[in-house]
PDB file of C-alpha atoms in Angstrom:
ATOM      1  CA  MET A   1       7.728 273.458 151.490  1.00 44.00           C
ATOM      2  CA  THR A   2      11.368 272.572 150.891  1.00 46.00           C
ATOM      3  CA  PRO A   3      13.498 270.037 152.728  1.00 45.00           C
ATOM      4  CA  SER A   4      15.930 271.475 155.234  1.00 45.00           C
ATOM      5  CA  THR A   5      19.471 270.226 155.727  1.00 45.00           C
ATOM      6  CA  ASP A   6      20.595 268.473 158.920  1.00 45.00           C
ATOM      7  CA  THR A   7      23.894 270.035 159.936  1.00 44.00           C
ATOM      8  CA  SER A   8      24.728 266.990 162.123  1.00 43.00           C
ATOM      9  CA  GLY A   9      25.593 264.926 159.053  1.00 45.00           C
ATOM     10  CA  GLY A  10      22.575 262.622 159.294  1.00 44.00           C
ATOM     11  CA  GLY A  11      21.372 263.474 155.768  1.00 45.00           C
ATOM     12  CA  PRO A  12      18.393 265.454 154.510  1.00 43.00           C
ATOM     13  CA  VAL A  13      15.270 265.498 156.610  1.00 41.00           C
ATOM     14  CA  ARG A  14      11.641 266.337 155.714  1.00 42.00           C
ATOM     15  CA  GLN A  15      10.119 269.308 157.568  1.00 42.00           C
ATOM     16  CA  GLY A  16       6.735 268.519 159.106  1.00 42.00           C
ATOM     17  CA  ALA A  17       3.637 270.708 158.933  1.00 38.00           C
ATOM     18  CA  GLN A  18       4.107 271.903 162.569  1.00 41.00           C
ATOM     19  CA  GLY A  19       7.866 272.458 162.246  1.00 41.00           C
ATOM     20  CA  SER A  20       8.949 268.965 163.383  1.00 39.00           C
ATOM     21  CA  ALA A  21      11.523 267.006 161.387  1.00 39.00           C
ATOM     22  CA  GLU A  22      10.972 263.427 160.241  1.00 40.00           C
ATOM     23  CA  THR A  23      13.423 261.450 158.254  1.00 40.00           C
ATOM     24  CA  GLY A  24      12.423 259.982 154.915  1.00 39.00           C
ATOM     25  CA  THR A  25      14.462 256.789 155.391  1.00 38.00           C
ATOM     26  CA  PRO A  26      11.546 254.396 156.123  1.00 37.00           C
ATOM     27  CA  TRP A  27       9.865 255.293 152.895  1.00 32.00           C
ATOM     28  CA  ALA A  28      13.062 254.939 150.974  1.00 36.00           C
ATOM     29  CA  ALA A  29      13.584 251.569 152.571  1.00 37.00           C
ATOM     30  CA  ALA A  30      10.070 250.569 151.563  1.00 38.00           C
ATOM     31  CA  GLY A  31      10.808 251.629 147.988  1.00 38.00           C
ATOM     32  CA  ALA A  32       7.949 254.192 147.775  1.00 40.00           C
ATOM     33  CA  ALA A  33       7.247 257.889 148.453  1.00 40.00           C
ATOM     34  CA  ALA A  34       5.238 258.890 151.493  1.00 40.00           C
ATOM     35  CA  PRO A  35       1.564 258.929 150.510  1.00 42.00           C
ATOM     36  CA  GLY A  36      -0.443 262.137 150.891  1.00 42.00           C
ATOM     37  CA  GLY A  37       2.562 264.359 151.554  1.00 43.00           C
ATOM     38  CA  PRO A  38       4.301 264.901 154.912  1.00 42.00           C
ATOM     39  CA  VAL A  39       2.744 263.808 158.191  1.00 40.00           C
ATOM     40  CA  ALA A  40       2.019 266.598 160.675  1.00 41.00           C
ATOM     41  CA  SER A  41       2.358 266.208 164.398  1.00 42.00           C
ATOM     42  CA  GLY A  42      -1.371 266.865 164.839  1.00 43.00           C
ATOM     43  CA  GLY A  43      -2.423 264.012 162.540  1.00 43.00           C
ATOM     44  CA  PRO A  44      -2.358 262.967 158.877  1.00 45.00           C
ATOM     45  CA  VAL A  45      -2.635 265.582 156.156  1.00 45.00           C
ATOM     46  CA  GLY A  46      -4.886 264.957 153.188  1.00 46.00           C
ATOM     47  CA  PRO A  47      -4.896 266.682 149.823  1.00 45.00           C
ATOM     48  CA  GLY A  48      -7.145 269.457 151.188  1.00 45.00           C
ATOM     49  CA  GLY A  49      -5.276 270.061 154.440  1.00 46.00           C
ATOM     50  CA  PRO A  50      -5.222 268.419 157.871  1.00 47.00           C
ATOM     51  CA  VAL A  51      -7.778 265.686 158.492  1.00 46.00           C
ATOM     52  CA  GLY A  52      -9.804 266.343 161.605  1.00 47.00           C
ATOM     53  CA  SER A  53     -12.290 263.518 162.176  1.00 46.00           C
ATOM     54  CA  ALA A  54     -11.360 260.028 163.379  1.00 46.00           C
ATOM     55  CA  GLU A  55     -13.077 258.426 160.407  1.00 45.00           C
ATOM     56  CA  GLN A  56     -11.076 260.558 157.989  1.00 46.00           C
ATOM     57  CA  ALA A  57      -7.909 259.868 159.959  1.00 44.00           C
ATOM     58  CA  ARG A  58      -8.332 256.164 159.298  1.00 46.00           C
ATOM     59  CA  MET A  59      -8.601 256.583 155.539  1.00 45.00           C
ATOM     60  CA  PRO A  60      -4.897 257.247 154.785  1.00 46.00           C
ATOM     61  CA  ARG A  61      -3.905 254.273 156.983  1.00 47.00           C
ATOM     62  CA  GLN A  62      -6.260 251.967 155.128  1.00 45.00           C
ATOM     63  CA  ALA A  63      -5.014 253.260 151.829  1.00 43.00           C
ATOM     64  CA  GLY A  64      -1.438 252.790 152.948  1.00 44.00           C
ATOM     65  CA  ALA A  65      -2.238 249.252 154.077  1.00 44.00           C
ATOM     66  CA  VAL A  66      -3.611 248.475 150.621  1.00 45.00           C
ATOM     67  CA  ARG A  67      -0.333 249.620 149.111  1.00 46.00           C
ATOM     68  CA  GLY A  68       1.601 247.361 151.500  1.00 48.00           C
ATOM     69  CA  GLU A  69       2.877 250.198 153.674  1.00 47.00           C
ATOM     70  CA  HIS A  70       3.635 249.577 157.359  1.00 48.00           C
ATOM     71  CA  THR A  71       2.182 251.790 160.084  1.00 48.00           C
ATOM     72  CA  HIS A  72       2.907 251.808 163.797  1.00 50.00           C
ATOM     73  CA  SER A  73      -0.597 250.524 164.546  1.00 53.00           C
ATOM     74  CA  GLU A  74      -0.144 247.429 162.388  1.00 54.00           C
ATOM     75  CA  PRO A  75       2.131 244.467 163.252  1.00 54.00           C
ATOM     76  CA  PRO A  76       4.752 243.536 160.664  1.00 56.00           C
ATOM     77  CA  ALA A  77       3.878 240.777 158.252  1.00 53.00           C
ATOM     78  CA  PRO A  78       4.830 237.342 159.646  1.00 52.00           C
ATOM     79  CA  VAL A  79       8.001 235.851 158.286  1.00 50.00           C
ATOM     80  CA  ALA A  80       7.737 232.262 157.079  1.00 47.00           C
ATOM     81  CA  PRO A  81       9.992 229.965 159.132  1.00 49.00           C
ATOM     82  CA  ARG A  82      13.067 228.748 157.377  1.00 50.00           C
ATOM     83  CA  VAL A  83      12.968 225.050 156.632  1.00 44.00           C
ATOM     84  CA  ARG A  84      15.922 223.303 158.241  1.00 44.00           C
ATOM     85  CA  PRO A  85      17.506 220.285 156.608  1.00 38.00           C
ATOM     86  CA  VAL A  86      16.805 216.928 158.246  1.00 39.00           C
ATOM     87  CA  VAL A  87      19.704 215.884 160.466  1.00 37.00           C
ATOM     88  CA  GLN A  88      20.471 212.190 160.077  1.00 49.00           C
ATOM     89  CA  ARG A  89      23.227 211.947 162.686  1.00 54.00           C
ATOM     90  CA  ALA A  90      20.875 211.332 165.615  1.00 60.00           C
ATOM     91  CA  SER A  91      19.069 208.672 163.591  1.00 87.00           C
ATOM     92  CA  VAL A  92      22.319 206.857 162.858  1.00 89.00           C
ATOM     93  CA  ARG A  93      23.357 207.062 166.493  1.00 89.00           C
ATOM     94  CA  GLY A  94      19.995 205.648 167.571  1.00 91.00           C
ATOM     95  CA  GLN A  95      20.270 202.751 165.142  1.00 93.00           C
ATOM     96  CA  ILE A  96      23.789 201.973 166.331  1.00 95.00           C
ATOM     97  CA  LEU A  97      22.628 202.156 169.956  1.00 94.00           C
ATOM     98  CA  ASP A  98      19.855 199.644 169.249  1.00 93.00           C
ATOM     99  CA  ALA A  99      22.308 197.375 167.440  1.00 93.00           C
ATOM    100  CA  LEU A 100      24.807 197.532 170.306  1.00 94.00           C
ATOM    101  CA  ARG A 101      22.079 196.764 172.847  1.00 93.00           C
ATOM    102  CA  ALA A 102      20.998 193.766 170.808  1.00 92.00           C
ATOM    103  CA  ALA A 103      24.610 192.572 170.502  1.00 92.00           C
ATOM    104  CA  LEU A 104      25.010 192.977 174.249  1.00 92.00           C
ATOM    105  CA  VAL A 105      21.935 190.881 175.069  1.00 91.00           C
ATOM    106  CA  ALA A 106      22.821 188.264 172.459  1.00 88.00           C
ATOM    107  CA  GLY A 107      26.309 187.873 173.953  1.00 87.00           C
ATOM    108  CA  ASP A 108      28.128 189.181 170.882  1.00 90.00           C
ATOM    109  CA  LEU A 109      29.690 191.827 173.125  1.00 92.00           C
ATOM    110  CA  ARG A 110      31.260 189.715 175.841  1.00 91.00           C
ATOM    111  CA  PRO A 111      31.673 190.857 179.471  1.00 91.00           C
ATOM    112  CA  GLY A 112      35.229 191.945 180.272  1.00 92.00           C
ATOM    113  CA  GLU A 113      36.191 192.539 176.625  1.00 93.00           C
ATOM    114  CA  VAL A 114      37.300 195.964 175.376  1.00 96.00           C
ATOM    115  CA  TYR A 115      35.861 197.253 172.092  1.00 96.00           C
ATOM    116  CA  SER A 116      37.056 200.308 170.211  1.00 95.00           C
ATOM    117  CA  ALA A 117      34.721 202.662 168.373  1.00 95.00           C
ATOM    118  CA  PRO A 118      36.661 202.473 165.042  1.00 95.00           C
ATOM    119  CA  VAL A 119      36.554 198.662 164.993  1.00 94.00           C
ATOM    120  CA  LEU A 120      32.844 198.570 165.804  1.00 94.00           C
ATOM    121  CA  GLY A 121      32.281 201.291 163.226  1.00 94.00           C
ATOM    122  CA  GLU A 122      33.808 199.068 160.553  1.00 93.00           C
ATOM    123  CA  ARG A 123      31.533 196.234 161.628  1.00 92.00           C
ATOM    124  CA  PHE A 124      28.426 198.397 161.269  1.00 91.00           C
ATOM    125  CA  GLY A 125      29.669 200.268 158.196  1.00 92.00           C
ATOM    126  CA  VAL A 126      29.655 203.715 159.837  1.00 94.00           C
ATOM    127  CA  SER A 127      32.227 206.143 161.160  1.00 93.00           C
ATOM    128  CA  ALA A 128      33.556 205.904 164.696  1.00 94.00           C
ATOM    129  CA  THR A 129      31.653 209.004 165.865  1.00 94.00           C
ATOM    130  CA  PRO A 130      28.091 207.587 166.149  1.00 94.00           C
ATOM    131  CA  VAL A 131      29.500 204.387 167.654  1.00 95.00           C
ATOM    132  CA  ARG A 132      31.413 206.365 170.273  1.00 95.00           C
ATOM    133  CA  GLU A 133      28.301 208.403 171.109  1.00 95.00           C
ATOM    134  CA  ALA A 134      26.201 205.236 171.415  1.00 95.00           C
ATOM    135  CA  MET A 135      28.802 203.584 173.645  1.00 95.00           C
ATOM    136  CA  GLN A 136      28.856 206.667 175.862  1.00 95.00           C
ATOM    137  CA  GLN A 137      25.105 206.241 176.312  1.00 94.00           C
ATOM    138  CA  LEU A 138      25.661 202.598 177.244  1.00 95.00           C
ATOM    139  CA  ALA A 139      28.253 203.793 179.757  1.00 95.00           C
ATOM    140  CA  LEU A 140      25.608 206.045 181.350  1.00 93.00           C
ATOM    141  CA  GLU A 141      23.303 203.024 181.546  1.00 90.00           C
ATOM    142  CA  GLY A 142      26.020 200.968 183.236  1.00 90.00           C
ATOM    143  CA  ALA A 143      26.493 198.437 180.446  1.00 93.00           C
ATOM    144  CA  VAL A 144      30.065 199.433 179.591  1.00 94.00           C
ATOM    145  CA  GLU A 145      32.838 201.491 181.113  1.00 95.00           C
ATOM    146  CA  VAL A 146      35.284 203.813 179.408  1.00 94.00           C
ATOM    147  CA  VAL A 147      38.877 202.636 179.035  1.00 95.00           C
ATOM    148  CA  PRO A 148      41.040 205.683 178.183  1.00 93.00           C
ATOM    149  CA  ASN A 149      42.829 205.463 174.816  1.00 90.00           C
ATOM    150  CA  ARG A 150      41.425 201.997 174.195  1.00 93.00           C
ATOM    151  CA  GLY A 151      37.656 202.038 173.976  1.00 94.00           C
ATOM    152  CA  PHE A 152      34.875 200.582 176.103  1.00 96.00           C
ATOM    153  CA  ARG A 153      34.874 197.501 178.323  1.00 95.00           C
ATOM    154  CA  VAL A 154      31.671 195.505 178.750  1.00 94.00           C
ATOM    155  CA  VAL A 155      30.841 195.437 182.459  1.00 92.00           C
ATOM    156  CA  GLU A 156      31.209 192.086 184.210  1.00 89.00           C
ATOM    157  CA  ARG A 157      28.163 191.189 186.280  1.00 86.00           C
ATOM    158  CA  GLY A 158      27.590 188.333 188.659  1.00 88.00           C
ATOM    159  CA  VAL A 159      24.565 186.351 189.838  1.00 88.00           C
ATOM    160  CA  ARG A 160      24.181 188.544 192.922  1.00 90.00           C
ATOM    161  CA  GLU A 161      23.668 191.706 190.860  1.00 90.00           C
ATOM    162  CA  LEU A 162      21.034 189.983 188.744  1.00 88.00           C
ATOM    163  CA  ALA A 163      19.215 188.795 191.875  1.00 90.00           C
ATOM    164  CA  GLU A 164      19.290 192.328 193.288  1.00 92.00           C
ATOM    165  CA  LEU A 165      17.770 193.698 190.090  1.00 91.00           C
ATOM    166  CA  ALA A 166      15.027 191.079 190.210  1.00 90.00           C
ATOM    167  CA  GLU A 167      14.239 192.013 193.818  1.00 91.00           C
ATOM    168  CA  ILE A 168      14.003 195.721 192.985  1.00 93.00           C
ATOM    169  CA  ARG A 169      11.782 195.032 189.995  1.00 92.00           C
ATOM    170  CA  ALA A 170       9.456 192.942 192.138  1.00 91.00           C
ATOM    171  CA  LEU A 171       9.252 195.696 194.769  1.00 92.00           C
ATOM    172  CA  ILE A 172       8.235 198.196 192.094  1.00 92.00           C
ATOM    173  CA  GLU A 173       6.065 196.193 189.727  1.00 92.00           C
ATOM    174  CA  VAL A 174       4.150 193.813 191.985  1.00 91.00           C
ATOM    175  CA  PRO A 175       2.283 196.542 193.957  1.00 93.00           C
ATOM    176  CA  VAL A 176       1.538 198.424 190.734  1.00 94.00           C
ATOM    177  CA  MET A 177       0.140 195.336 189.017  1.00 93.00           C
ATOM    178  CA  LEU A 178      -1.977 194.468 192.036  1.00 94.00           C
ATOM    179  CA  ARG A 179      -3.435 197.977 192.030  1.00 95.00           C
ATOM    180  CA  LEU A 180      -4.074 197.797 188.293  1.00 95.00           C
ATOM    181  CA  ALA A 181      -5.754 194.402 188.726  1.00 94.00           C
ATOM    182  CA  ARG A 182      -8.305 196.066 191.004  1.00 94.00           C
ATOM    183  CA  THR A 183      -8.994 199.084 188.784  1.00 94.00           C
ATOM    184  CA  VAL A 184      -8.362 198.345 185.100  1.00 95.00           C
ATOM    185  CA  PRO A 185     -11.376 196.896 183.238  1.00 95.00           C
ATOM    186  CA  ALA A 186     -11.073 193.586 181.428  1.00 93.00           C
ATOM    187  CA  GLU A 187     -11.343 195.154 177.958  1.00 93.00           C
ATOM    188  CA  ARG A 188      -8.187 197.168 178.556  1.00 94.00           C
ATOM    189  CA  TRP A 189      -6.271 194.021 179.427  1.00 95.00           C
ATOM    190  CA  ALA A 190      -7.625 192.389 176.270  1.00 92.00           C
ATOM    191  CA  GLU A 191      -5.900 195.126 174.250  1.00 95.00           C
ATOM    192  CA  LEU A 192      -2.544 193.817 175.526  1.00 96.00           C
ATOM    193  CA  ARG A 193      -3.195 190.274 174.354  1.00 95.00           C
ATOM    194  CA  PRO A 194      -1.385 190.794 171.013  1.00 96.00           C
ATOM    195  CA  LEU A 195       1.735 191.957 172.875  1.00 96.00           C
ATOM    196  CA  ALA A 196       1.706 188.859 175.075  1.00 95.00           C
ATOM    197  CA  GLU A 197       1.319 186.642 172.014  1.00 95.00           C
ATOM    198  CA  ALA A 198       4.156 188.521 170.323  1.00 96.00           C
ATOM    199  CA  THR A 199       6.490 187.516 173.168  1.00 96.00           C
ATOM    200  CA  VAL A 200       5.625 183.876 172.521  1.00 95.00           C
ATOM    201  CA  ARG A 201       6.482 184.239 168.835  1.00 95.00           C
ATOM    202  CA  ALA A 202       9.711 186.026 169.700  1.00 95.00           C
ATOM    203  CA  ALA A 203      10.646 183.248 172.111  1.00 94.00           C
ATOM    204  CA  SER A 204       9.943 180.666 169.413  1.00 94.00           C
ATOM    205  CA  SER A 205      12.690 182.234 167.304  1.00 91.00           C
ATOM    206  CA  GLY A 206      15.245 181.356 169.972  1.00 89.00           C
ATOM    207  CA  CYS A 207      16.885 184.805 169.579  1.00 90.00           C
ATOM    208  CA  ARG A 208      17.566 186.354 172.977  1.00 90.00           C
ATOM    209  CA  ALA A 209      17.775 189.890 171.586  1.00 91.00           C
ATOM    210  CA  THR A 210      14.434 189.575 169.774  1.00 92.00           C
ATOM    211  CA  TYR A 211      12.754 188.162 172.855  1.00 94.00           C
ATOM    212  CA  ALA A 212      14.310 190.778 175.149  1.00 93.00           C
ATOM    213  CA  GLU A 213      12.823 193.616 173.125  1.00 94.00           C
ATOM    214  CA  SER A 214       9.386 191.984 172.994  1.00 95.00           C
ATOM    215  CA  ASP A 215       9.526 191.194 176.722  1.00 95.00           C
ATOM    216  CA  ARG A 216      10.249 194.831 177.594  1.00 95.00           C
ATOM    217  CA  GLY A 217       7.447 195.963 175.295  1.00 96.00           C
ATOM    218  CA  PHE A 218       4.875 193.863 177.151  1.00 96.00           C
ATOM    219  CA  HIS A 219       5.959 194.988 180.612  1.00 95.00           C
ATOM    220  CA  ARG A 220       6.109 198.603 179.470  1.00 96.00           C
ATOM    221  CA  ALA A 221       2.524 198.409 178.164  1.00 97.00           C
ATOM    222  CA  VAL A 222       1.251 196.920 181.428  1.00 96.00           C
ATOM    223  CA  LEU A 223       2.925 199.532 183.625  1.00 96.00           C
ATOM    224  CA  SER A 224       1.862 202.356 181.293  1.00 97.00           C
ATOM    225  CA  LEU A 225      -1.719 201.756 182.422  1.00 97.00           C
ATOM    226  CA  SER A 226      -0.681 203.267 185.758  1.00 96.00           C
ATOM    227  CA  GLY A 227      -0.206 206.644 184.074  1.00 96.00           C
ATOM    228  CA  ASN A 228       3.104 207.117 185.909  1.00 96.00           C
ATOM    229  CA  VAL A 229       5.704 208.002 183.267  1.00 96.00           C
ATOM    230  CA  GLN A 230       8.616 208.079 185.716  1.00 96.00           C
ATOM    231  CA  LEU A 231       7.751 204.640 187.069  1.00 96.00           C
ATOM    232  CA  VAL A 232       7.655 203.206 183.542  1.00 96.00           C
ATOM    233  CA  ARG A 233      11.036 204.751 182.737  1.00 95.00           C
ATOM    234  CA  ILE A 234      12.729 203.443 185.875  1.00 95.00           C
ATOM    235  CA  ALA A 235      11.201 199.981 185.535  1.00 95.00           C
ATOM    236  CA  GLU A 236      12.335 199.690 181.930  1.00 94.00           C
ATOM    237  CA  ASP A 237      15.875 200.715 182.827  1.00 93.00           C
ATOM    238  CA  LEU A 238      15.973 197.993 185.506  1.00 93.00           C
ATOM    239  CA  HIS A 239      14.472 195.498 183.058  1.00 93.00           C
ATOM    240  CA  ARG A 240      17.098 196.303 180.431  1.00 92.00           C
ATOM    241  CA  ARG A 241      19.909 195.857 182.952  1.00 91.00           C
ATOM    242  CA  ALA A 242      18.476 192.511 183.995  1.00 90.00           C
ATOM    243  CA  GLN A 243      18.725 191.273 180.403  1.00 88.00           C
ATOM    244  CA  TRP A 244      22.488 191.775 180.090  1.00 87.00           C
ATOM    245  CA  PRO A 245      24.496 188.534 180.140  1.00 80.00           C
ATOM    246  CA  LEU A 246      26.473 187.445 183.173  1.00 77.00           C
ATOM    247  CA  VAL A 247      30.224 187.067 183.191  1.00 69.00           C
ATOM    248  CA  GLY A 248      31.062 183.565 182.000  1.00 60.00           C
ATOM    249  CA  GLY A 249      27.490 183.173 180.747  1.00 53.00           C
ATOM    250  CA  GLY A 250      25.973 182.268 184.154  1.00 46.00           C
ATOM    251  CA  ARG A 251      24.178 178.954 183.716  1.00 43.00           C
ATOM    252  CA  GLY A 252      24.584 179.354 179.985  1.00 45.00           C
ATOM    253  CA  PRO A 253      22.481 181.209 177.440  1.00 51.00           C
ATOM    254  CA  ARG A 254      18.738 180.821 177.806  1.00 61.00           C
ATOM    255  CA  GLY A 255      17.557 178.408 175.175  1.00 77.00           C
ATOM    256  CA  ARG A 256      14.343 178.368 173.233  1.00 84.00           C
ATOM    257  CA  ALA A 257      12.512 176.255 175.843  1.00 89.00           C
ATOM    258  CA  GLU A 258      13.377 178.670 178.665  1.00 89.00           C
ATOM    259  CA  LEU A 259      12.371 181.668 176.588  1.00 91.00           C
ATOM    260  CA  LEU A 260       9.034 180.032 175.738  1.00 92.00           C
ATOM    261  CA  ALA A 261       8.343 179.234 179.391  1.00 92.00           C
ATOM    262  CA  ASP A 262       9.045 182.856 180.280  1.00 92.00           C
ATOM    263  CA  ALA A 263       6.803 184.132 177.464  1.00 93.00           C
ATOM    264  CA  HIS A 264       3.856 181.934 178.418  1.00 94.00           C
ATOM    265  CA  GLU A 265       3.913 183.539 181.863  1.00 93.00           C
ATOM    266  CA  HIS A 266       2.840 186.762 180.137  1.00 94.00           C
ATOM    267  CA  THR A 267      -0.365 185.213 178.813  1.00 94.00           C
ATOM    268  CA  ALA A 268      -1.055 183.595 182.179  1.00 94.00           C
ATOM    269  CA  LEU A 269      -0.540 186.955 183.880  1.00 94.00           C
ATOM    270  CA  LEU A 270      -3.053 188.594 181.546  1.00 94.00           C
ATOM    271  CA  ASP A 271      -5.615 185.904 182.368  1.00 94.00           C
ATOM    272  CA  ALA A 272      -5.132 186.554 186.084  1.00 94.00           C
ATOM    273  CA  LEU A 273      -5.397 190.331 185.609  1.00 94.00           C
ATOM    274  CA  VAL A 274      -8.635 189.939 183.666  1.00 92.00           C
ATOM    275  CA  ALA A 275     -10.034 187.677 186.421  1.00 92.00           C
ATOM    276  CA  ARG A 276      -8.725 190.072 189.106  1.00 93.00           C
ATOM    277  CA  ASP A 277      -7.171 187.120 190.890  1.00 93.00           C
ATOM    278  CA  LEU A 278      -4.687 189.023 193.057  1.00 93.00           C
ATOM    279  CA  ASP A 279      -3.055 185.937 194.567  1.00 93.00           C
ATOM    280  CA  VAL A 280      -2.242 184.510 191.139  1.00 93.00           C
ATOM    281  CA  VAL A 281      -0.989 187.898 189.922  1.00 92.00           C
ATOM    282  CA  ARG A 282       1.351 188.189 192.908  1.00 91.00           C
ATOM    283  CA  ALA A 283       2.661 184.645 192.474  1.00 90.00           C
ATOM    284  CA  LEU A 284       3.154 184.917 188.707  1.00 90.00           C
ATOM    285  CA  VAL A 285       5.033 188.206 188.844  1.00 88.00           C
ATOM    286  CA  GLY A 286       7.258 186.949 191.643  1.00 82.00           C
ATOM    287  CA  GLU A 287       8.035 183.716 189.794  1.00 83.00           C
ATOM    288  CA  HIS A 288       8.610 185.658 186.573  1.00 82.00           C
ATOM    289  CA  PHE A 289      11.325 187.805 188.123  1.00 80.00           C
ATOM    290  CA  ALA A 290      12.861 184.933 190.072  1.00 74.00           C
ATOM    291  CA  GLY A 291      13.053 182.809 186.935  1.00 65.00           C
ATOM    292  CA  ALA A 292      14.719 185.560 184.976  1.00 63.00           C
ATOM    293  CA  ALA A 293      17.275 186.061 187.736  1.00 59.00           C
ATOM    294  CA  ALA A 294      18.087 182.346 187.930  1.00 59.00           C
ATOM    295  CA  ALA A 295      18.395 181.977 184.144  1.00 55.00           C
ATOM    296  CA  GLY A 296      20.764 184.907 183.686  1.00 52.00           C
TER     297      GLY A 296
END
């Protein structure tokens, strides 16, 4: 049988056994000739003529599969995913964001002052881009506000705002802790003991930024026992806002003694939670928030 010519300009085609035309392009693309001769419309054709039985019909497909040929009944071979290079930009931005948060809590970024991304970038040894992105995140959190063509101004907060934050935190966390005190077994509370002790060590350093991070870690771990992810997220955002310095410094920066007193309330709270003493839990949490609001 000889190939016929397609007058439409599509190239030579291979005439099938029943008069149908089938292009030879897939085989050419695969780099091999069609095995066993042309394929008839009634089924595969073997060396001795058309194959009739189902078992014989499977033989050419299996043979073709051995030779790496693709049939319509077989899915294409999976393609290995391309390995993407590790992007470091987000990591740099995250590190700068953590550094800016620490500087904010420590009072290095003073309320009312305007800071430009290029100047801060020089301080941290990075370009202005990750600093600008980090400051935009702080703007979303309410820590700074954008000043067009100048940079970012640290928000000025007063004692009233801090008291309002403490009230909201108490409304959220006190009921949750009371519920947890009734339901969480003592051994689970014991697992949080190292975090409470870590706050004491952080307070001993006298560094407000170090203590602030440890303080949030303890409260986050306690509230996480509720299983409510959204509650934990909202409570931590309120906690972070409550740690920002007041305009003019409030009563002045919290010293080592005040930080230690605050930290020891964590260990006392754990003792009350283990004992399921609800009255002490309620009093300690309320005093904890009130003390933080008064200290500023």
